[in-house]
Coordinates of C-alpha atoms and ligand atoms in Angstrom, one line a residue:
X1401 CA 0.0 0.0 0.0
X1402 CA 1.3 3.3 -1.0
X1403 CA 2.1 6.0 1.7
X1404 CA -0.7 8.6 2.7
X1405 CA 0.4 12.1 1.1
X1406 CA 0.6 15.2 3.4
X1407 CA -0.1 18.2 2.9
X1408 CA 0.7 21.0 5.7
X1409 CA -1.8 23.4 5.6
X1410 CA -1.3 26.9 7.8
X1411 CA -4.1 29.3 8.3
X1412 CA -5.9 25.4 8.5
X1413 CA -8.5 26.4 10.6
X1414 CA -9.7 29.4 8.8
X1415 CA -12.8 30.0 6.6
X1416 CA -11.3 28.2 3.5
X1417 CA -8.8 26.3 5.5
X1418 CA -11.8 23.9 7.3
X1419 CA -13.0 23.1 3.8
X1420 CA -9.5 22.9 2.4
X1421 CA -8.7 20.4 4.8
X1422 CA -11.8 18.4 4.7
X1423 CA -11.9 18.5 0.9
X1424 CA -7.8 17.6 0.7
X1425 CA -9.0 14.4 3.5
X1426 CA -11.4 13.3 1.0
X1427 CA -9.6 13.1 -1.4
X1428 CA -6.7 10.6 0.3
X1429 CA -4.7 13.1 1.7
X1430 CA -3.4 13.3 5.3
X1431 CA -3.6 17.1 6.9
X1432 CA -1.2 18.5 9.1
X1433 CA -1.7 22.6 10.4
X1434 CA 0.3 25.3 11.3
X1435 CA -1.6 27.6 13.7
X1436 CA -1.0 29.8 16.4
X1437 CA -3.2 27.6 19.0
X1438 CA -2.0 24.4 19.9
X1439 CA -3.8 21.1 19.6
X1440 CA -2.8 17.9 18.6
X1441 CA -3.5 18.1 14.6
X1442 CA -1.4 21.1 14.7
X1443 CA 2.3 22.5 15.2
X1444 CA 2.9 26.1 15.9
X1445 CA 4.5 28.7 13.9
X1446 CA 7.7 28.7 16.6
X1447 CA 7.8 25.0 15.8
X1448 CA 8.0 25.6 12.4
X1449 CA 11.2 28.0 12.7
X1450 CA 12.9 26.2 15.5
X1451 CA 12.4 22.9 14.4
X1452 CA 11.7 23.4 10.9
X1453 CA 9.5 21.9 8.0
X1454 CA 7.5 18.3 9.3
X1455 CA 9.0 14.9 7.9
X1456 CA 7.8 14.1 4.7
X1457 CA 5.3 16.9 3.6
X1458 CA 4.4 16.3 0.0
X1459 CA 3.1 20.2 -0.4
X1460 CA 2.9 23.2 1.6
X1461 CA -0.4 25.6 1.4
X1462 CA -0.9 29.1 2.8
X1463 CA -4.4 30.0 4.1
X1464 CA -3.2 32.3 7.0
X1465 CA -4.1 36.0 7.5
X1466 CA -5.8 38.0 10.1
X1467 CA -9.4 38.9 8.5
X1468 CA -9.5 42.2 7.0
X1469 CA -13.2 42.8 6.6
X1470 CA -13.1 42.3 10.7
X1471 CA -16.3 45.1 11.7
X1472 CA -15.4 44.1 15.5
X1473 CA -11.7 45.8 14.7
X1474 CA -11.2 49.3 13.6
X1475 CA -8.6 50.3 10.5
X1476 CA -6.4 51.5 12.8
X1477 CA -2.5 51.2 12.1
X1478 CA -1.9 49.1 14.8
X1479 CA -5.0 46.7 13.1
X1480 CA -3.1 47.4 9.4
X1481 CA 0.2 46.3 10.5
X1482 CA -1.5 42.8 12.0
X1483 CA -3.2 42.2 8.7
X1484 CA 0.4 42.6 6.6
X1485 CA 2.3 41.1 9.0
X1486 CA -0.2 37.6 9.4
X1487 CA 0.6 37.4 5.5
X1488 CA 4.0 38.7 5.0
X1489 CA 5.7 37.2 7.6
X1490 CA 3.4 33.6 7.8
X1491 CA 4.7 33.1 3.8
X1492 CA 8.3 34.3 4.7
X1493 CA 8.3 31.1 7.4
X1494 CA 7.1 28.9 5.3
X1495 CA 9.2 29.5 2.4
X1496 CA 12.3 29.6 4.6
X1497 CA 11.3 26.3 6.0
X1498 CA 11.1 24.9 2.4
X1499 CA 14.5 25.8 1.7
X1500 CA 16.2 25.0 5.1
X1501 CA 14.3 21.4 4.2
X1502 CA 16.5 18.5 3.9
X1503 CA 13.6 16.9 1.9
X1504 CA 11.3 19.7 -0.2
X1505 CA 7.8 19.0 -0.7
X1506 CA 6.7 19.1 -4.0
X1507 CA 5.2 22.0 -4.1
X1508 CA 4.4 25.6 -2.0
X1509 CA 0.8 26.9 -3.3
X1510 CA -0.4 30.6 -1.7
X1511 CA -3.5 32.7 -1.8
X1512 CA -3.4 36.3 -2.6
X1513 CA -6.0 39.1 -3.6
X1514 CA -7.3 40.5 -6.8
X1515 CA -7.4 43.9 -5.0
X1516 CA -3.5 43.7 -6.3
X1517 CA -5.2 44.6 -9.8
X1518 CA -6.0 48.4 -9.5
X1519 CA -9.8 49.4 -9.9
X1520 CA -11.1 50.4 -13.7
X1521 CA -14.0 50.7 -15.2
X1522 CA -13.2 49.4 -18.6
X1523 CA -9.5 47.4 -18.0
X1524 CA -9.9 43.8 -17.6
X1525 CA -6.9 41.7 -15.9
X1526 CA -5.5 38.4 -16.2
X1527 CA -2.3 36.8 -14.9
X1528 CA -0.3 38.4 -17.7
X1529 CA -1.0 41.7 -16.9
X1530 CA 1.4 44.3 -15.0
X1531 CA 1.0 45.3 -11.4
X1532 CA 1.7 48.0 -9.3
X1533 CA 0.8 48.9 -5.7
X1534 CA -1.0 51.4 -5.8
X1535 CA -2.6 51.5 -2.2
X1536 CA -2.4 49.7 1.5
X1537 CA -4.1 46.5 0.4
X1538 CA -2.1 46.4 -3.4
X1539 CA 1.1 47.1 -1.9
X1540 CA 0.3 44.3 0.8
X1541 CA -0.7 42.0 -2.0
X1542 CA 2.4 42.4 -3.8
X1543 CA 5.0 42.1 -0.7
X1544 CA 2.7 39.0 0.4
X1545 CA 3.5 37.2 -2.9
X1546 CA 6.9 38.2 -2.8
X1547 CA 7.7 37.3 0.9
X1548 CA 6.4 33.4 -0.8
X1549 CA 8.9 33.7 -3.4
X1550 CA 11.7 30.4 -3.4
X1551 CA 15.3 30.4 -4.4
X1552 CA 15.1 28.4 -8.2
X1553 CA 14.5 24.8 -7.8
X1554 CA 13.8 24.8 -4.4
X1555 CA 10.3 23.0 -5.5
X1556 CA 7.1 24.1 -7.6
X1557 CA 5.5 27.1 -6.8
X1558 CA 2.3 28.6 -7.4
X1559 CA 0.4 31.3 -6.2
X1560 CA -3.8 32.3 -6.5
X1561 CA -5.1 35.7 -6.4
X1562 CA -8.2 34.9 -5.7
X1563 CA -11.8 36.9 -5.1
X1564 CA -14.6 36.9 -2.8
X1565 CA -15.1 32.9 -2.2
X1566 CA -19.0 32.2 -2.0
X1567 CA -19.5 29.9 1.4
X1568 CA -22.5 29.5 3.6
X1569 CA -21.1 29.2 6.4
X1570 CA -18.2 32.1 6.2
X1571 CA -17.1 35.2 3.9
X1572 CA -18.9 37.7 2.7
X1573 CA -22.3 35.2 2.4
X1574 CA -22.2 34.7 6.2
X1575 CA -22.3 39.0 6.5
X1576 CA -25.2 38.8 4.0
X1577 CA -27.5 36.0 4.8
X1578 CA -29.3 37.7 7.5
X1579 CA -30.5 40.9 5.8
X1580 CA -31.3 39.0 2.9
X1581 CA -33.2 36.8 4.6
X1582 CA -35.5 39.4 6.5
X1583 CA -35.6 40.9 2.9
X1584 CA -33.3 43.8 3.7
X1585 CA -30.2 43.2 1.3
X1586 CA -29.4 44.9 -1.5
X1587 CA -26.5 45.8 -3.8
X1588 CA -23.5 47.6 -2.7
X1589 CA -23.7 51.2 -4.1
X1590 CA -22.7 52.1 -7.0
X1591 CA -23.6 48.5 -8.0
X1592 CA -22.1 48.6 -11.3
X1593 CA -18.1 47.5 -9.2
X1594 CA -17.1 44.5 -10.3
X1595 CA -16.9 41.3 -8.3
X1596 CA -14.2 38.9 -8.5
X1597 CA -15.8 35.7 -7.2
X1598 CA -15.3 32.1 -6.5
X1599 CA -17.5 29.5 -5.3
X1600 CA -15.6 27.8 -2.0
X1601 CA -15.7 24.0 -4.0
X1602 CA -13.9 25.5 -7.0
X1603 CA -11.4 27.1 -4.8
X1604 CA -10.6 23.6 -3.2
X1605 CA -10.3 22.1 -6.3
X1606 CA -8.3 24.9 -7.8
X1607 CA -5.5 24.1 -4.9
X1608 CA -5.8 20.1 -5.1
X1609 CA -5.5 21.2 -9.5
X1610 CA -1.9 22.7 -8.2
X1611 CA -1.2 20.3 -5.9
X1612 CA -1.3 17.5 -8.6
X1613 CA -0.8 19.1 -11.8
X1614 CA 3.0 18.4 -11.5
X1615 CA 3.8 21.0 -14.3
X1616 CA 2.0 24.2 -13.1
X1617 CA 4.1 27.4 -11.7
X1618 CA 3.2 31.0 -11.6
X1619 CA 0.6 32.6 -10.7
X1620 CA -3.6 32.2 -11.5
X1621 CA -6.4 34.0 -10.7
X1622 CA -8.7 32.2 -8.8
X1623 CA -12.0 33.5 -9.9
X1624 CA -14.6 32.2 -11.8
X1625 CA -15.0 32.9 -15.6
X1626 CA -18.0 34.7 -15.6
X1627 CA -17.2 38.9 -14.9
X1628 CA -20.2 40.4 -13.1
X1629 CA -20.8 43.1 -11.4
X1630 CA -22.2 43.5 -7.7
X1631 CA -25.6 44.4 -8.7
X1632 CA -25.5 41.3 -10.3
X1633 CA -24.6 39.5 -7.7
X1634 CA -27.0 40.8 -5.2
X1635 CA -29.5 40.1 -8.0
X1636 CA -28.7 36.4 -8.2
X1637 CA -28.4 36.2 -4.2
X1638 CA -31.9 37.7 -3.7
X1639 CA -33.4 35.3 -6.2
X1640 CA -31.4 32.1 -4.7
X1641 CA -32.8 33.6 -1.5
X1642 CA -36.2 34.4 -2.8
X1643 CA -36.2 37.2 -1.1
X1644 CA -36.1 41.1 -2.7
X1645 CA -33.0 43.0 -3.7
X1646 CA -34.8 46.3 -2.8
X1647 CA -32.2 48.1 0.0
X1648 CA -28.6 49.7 -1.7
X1649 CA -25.9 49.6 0.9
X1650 CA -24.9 53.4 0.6
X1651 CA -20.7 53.7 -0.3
X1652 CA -21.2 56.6 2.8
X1653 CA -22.0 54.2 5.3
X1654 CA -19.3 51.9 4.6
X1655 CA -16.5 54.3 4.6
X1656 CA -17.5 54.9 7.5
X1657 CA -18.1 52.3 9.2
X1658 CA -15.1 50.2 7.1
X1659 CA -12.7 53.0 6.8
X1660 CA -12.1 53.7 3.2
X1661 CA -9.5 51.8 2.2
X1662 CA -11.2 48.8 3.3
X1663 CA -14.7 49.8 2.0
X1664 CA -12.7 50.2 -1.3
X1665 CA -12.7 46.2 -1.6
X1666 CA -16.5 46.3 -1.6
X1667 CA -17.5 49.9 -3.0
X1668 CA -14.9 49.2 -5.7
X1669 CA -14.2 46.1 -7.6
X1670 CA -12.1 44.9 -10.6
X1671 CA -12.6 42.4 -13.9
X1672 CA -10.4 39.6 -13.6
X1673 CA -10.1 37.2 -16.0
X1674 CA -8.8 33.0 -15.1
X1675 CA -6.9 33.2 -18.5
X1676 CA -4.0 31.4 -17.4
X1677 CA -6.5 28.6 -15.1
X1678 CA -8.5 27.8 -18.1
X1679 CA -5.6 27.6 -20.6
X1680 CA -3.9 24.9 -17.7
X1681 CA -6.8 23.1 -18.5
X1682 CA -9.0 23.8 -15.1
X1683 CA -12.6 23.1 -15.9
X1684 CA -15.3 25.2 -12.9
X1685 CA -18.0 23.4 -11.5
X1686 CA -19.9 26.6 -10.6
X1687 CA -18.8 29.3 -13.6
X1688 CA -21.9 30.8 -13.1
X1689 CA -23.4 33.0 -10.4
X1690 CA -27.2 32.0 -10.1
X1691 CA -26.1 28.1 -9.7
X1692 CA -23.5 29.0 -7.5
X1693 CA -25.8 30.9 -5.5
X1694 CA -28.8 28.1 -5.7
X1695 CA -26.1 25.5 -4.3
X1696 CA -24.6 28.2 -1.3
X1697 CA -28.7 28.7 -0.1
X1698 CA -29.9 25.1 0.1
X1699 CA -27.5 24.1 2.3
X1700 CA -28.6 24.4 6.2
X1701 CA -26.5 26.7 8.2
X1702 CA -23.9 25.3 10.9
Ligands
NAP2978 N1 -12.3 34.6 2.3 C1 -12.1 35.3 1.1 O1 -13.1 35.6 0.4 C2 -10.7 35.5 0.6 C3 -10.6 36.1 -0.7 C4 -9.3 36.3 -1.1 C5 -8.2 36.0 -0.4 N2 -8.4 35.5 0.9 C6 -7.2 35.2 1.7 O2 -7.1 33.8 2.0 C7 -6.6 33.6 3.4 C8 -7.6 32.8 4.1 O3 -8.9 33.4 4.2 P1 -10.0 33.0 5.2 O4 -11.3 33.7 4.8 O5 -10.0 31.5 5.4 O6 -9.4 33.7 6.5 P2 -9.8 33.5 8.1 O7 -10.8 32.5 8.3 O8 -10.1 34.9 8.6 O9 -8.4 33.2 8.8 C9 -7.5 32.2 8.3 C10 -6.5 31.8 9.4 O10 -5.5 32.8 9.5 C11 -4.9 32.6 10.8 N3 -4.7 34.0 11.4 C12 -5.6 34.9 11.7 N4 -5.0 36.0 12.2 C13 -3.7 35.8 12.2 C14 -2.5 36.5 12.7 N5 -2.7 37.7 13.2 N6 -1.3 35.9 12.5 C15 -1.2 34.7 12.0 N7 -2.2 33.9 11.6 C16 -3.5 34.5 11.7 C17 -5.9 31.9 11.7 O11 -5.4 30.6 12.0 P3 -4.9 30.2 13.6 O12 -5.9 30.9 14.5 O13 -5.1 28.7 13.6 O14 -3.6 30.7 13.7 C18 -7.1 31.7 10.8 O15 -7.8 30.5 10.9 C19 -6.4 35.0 4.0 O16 -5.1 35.4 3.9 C20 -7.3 35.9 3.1 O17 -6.8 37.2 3.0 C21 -9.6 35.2 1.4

C-alpha cells in the first residue's frame, strides 16, 4: 500500500482552510496545520522556525491572514500592520522552512488578492497583466506574494489571487445572509463595481489542480469565468434567497463604518479574468453566479 500524502496546511482552521482540509481528506490526503493555537493536529509557527519543516510533507499551502473585513476591529494602524504582517511574515516562514528542508515538498501553493489589480472601469486583468501597488491593500498584495517567493528549484511554486469565495457558512455570504433573509439586502452602491468571485468548491479544487498538476508554476487568478458586477450578484443572491434586492448599501455608510480603504474592496471592484486557469486546462464546476448561489442557499446553516 502506498504511503498517505501530506499536505501542511497553515491558516488550517480558517474559513477556507476547514473546507480545504476536509476537501484535501477526501480526497486521500493526510492534513497536518500550522496555527497559532495548539492542539494535537497542529504545530505552531515557533515549531516551524525552531524545528523546521514536518517529515515528509508532499506540499505546503498558505491560508493564513488576520481577516480584513473584521467590523469588530477598527482600520487603525496598529489593526493594518497585524493584517500585513499575518501574511508577510506567515509566507516568509514557510518558504524559509522549504529551503532549510532536507527533503522539499513538491510544491508551495499561496493565496493572494485580486485587490493587487487596480480598480477600472473598462480594464480587464489576467495573470499576464502588470502590477503595481497602488494603495495599502495592493502594496500588501504584492509584498505577500513576494515574501512566498523560493530560491530556483527549491520546489514548484504557485500562487492564487483569488476573489470573494462564496460559502454559507463564512465570507462575505455569512455577512449577507441575514439581511437577505429578512428581505433587507441589496446591492452595494454604485452597484455597477465589479466582483471577483469564487464558489468555495472550486477554490478547493483549484488548490488540489496545483497540488497535482506536476507541471504548473506561476501565478492564476482564482475567480470564476464569468465577470459580473455586484448588482449582479446581489440580484442572483436575492433570487437564490427568494427574497427582494430592494435596499442599496450606501458607499457613505461603509467608509464609515469600514474605513475607506477597506470599504474600497466592496464599493470598488475589478474584472479579472482565469486566462492562465482555463488555458492549464482547469474546468469550474460553478462558472456561473445563479447556480452557485442556488447550491450556497440550500445548504442548512452550521
Ligand atoms: N475569504 C475570502 O473571500 C478571501 C478572498 C481572497 C483572499 N483570501 C485570503 O485567504 C486567506 C484565508 O482566508 P479566510 O477567509 O479563510 O481567513 P480567516 O478564516 O479569517 O483566517 C485564516 C486563518 O489565519 C490565521 N490567522 C488569523 N489572524 C492571524 C494572525 N494575526 N497571525 C497569523 N495567523 C493568523 C488563523 O489561524 P490560527 O488561528 O489557527 O492561527 C485563521 O484561521 C487570507 O489570507 C485571506 O486574505 C480570502
Amino acid at each position: 500500500m502506498s504511503e498517505m500524502r501530506t499536505v501542511l496546511v497553515a491558516g488550517g482552521t480558517g474559513f477556507i482552510g476547514t473546507h480545504l482540509c476536509k476537501f484535501l481528506r477526501k480526497n486521500g490526503y493526510g492534513i497536518q496545520i500550522v496555527s497559532r493555537m495548539p492542539s494535537p493536529m497542529s504545530i505552531s509557527w515557533n515549531d516551524l522556525t525552531s524545528k523546521g519543516l514536518p517529515e515528509k510533507v508532499h506540499a505546503v499551502v498558505n491560508l493564513s491572514g488576520q481577516n480584513v473585513l473584521d467590523m469588530k476591529q477598527r482600520w487603525t494602524p496598529g489593526f493594518k500592520q497585524n493584517v500585513y504582517n499575518s501574511r508577510i511574515n506567515t509566507n516568509k516562514a514557510l518558504a524559509n522552512a522549504i529551503m532549510d528542508a532536507d527533503h522539499k515538498p513538491k510544491v508551495f501553493v499561496t493565496i493572494s488578492g485580486v485587490g493587487i489589480y487596480k480598480p477600472d472601469i473598462k480594464r480587464e486583468y489576467n495573470e499576464y497583466s502588470d502590477v503595481e501597488g497602488y494603495d495599502f491593500l495592493s502594496k500588501m498584495c504584492l509584498d505577500w506574494e513576494k515574501a512566498a517567493r523560493l530560491e530556483e528549484n527549491a520546489c514548484r511554486q504557485v500562487n492564487i489571487r483569488s476573489g470573494v469565495v462564496l460559502e454559507r457558512n463564512g465570507g462575505m455570504i455569512q455577512q449577507l445572509y441575514t439581511p437577505f433573509f429578512f428581505g433587507l439586502g441589496g446591492p452595494v452602491m454604485p452597484g455597477s463595481q465589479y466582483l471577483p468571485w469564487i464558489h468555495m468548491m472550486d477554490l478547493c479544487r483549484l488548490f488540489l489542480f496545483c497540488i497535482e498538476n506536476e507541471k504548473l508554476n506561476g501565478t492564476l487568478n482564482g475567480v470564476a469565468p464569468q465577470i459580473i458586477t455586484n448588482s449582479d450578484f446581489s440580484e442572483a443572491f436575492a433570487k437564490a434567497m427568494r427574497r427582494p434586492n430592494f435596499f442599496p448599501v450606501p458607499e457613505m455608510m461603509l467608509n464609515i463604518m469600514l474605513g475607506r480603504d477597506r470599504a474600497s474592496m466592496l464599493t470598488k471592484g475589478q474584472k479579472v479574468f482565469p486566462k492562465r486557469v482555463l488555458d492549464k486546462g482547469f474546468t469550474y464546476k460553478f462558472p456561473n453566479i445563479e447556480d452557485a448561489c442556488k447550491e450556497i442557499v440550500a445548504k442548512p446553516s452550521n
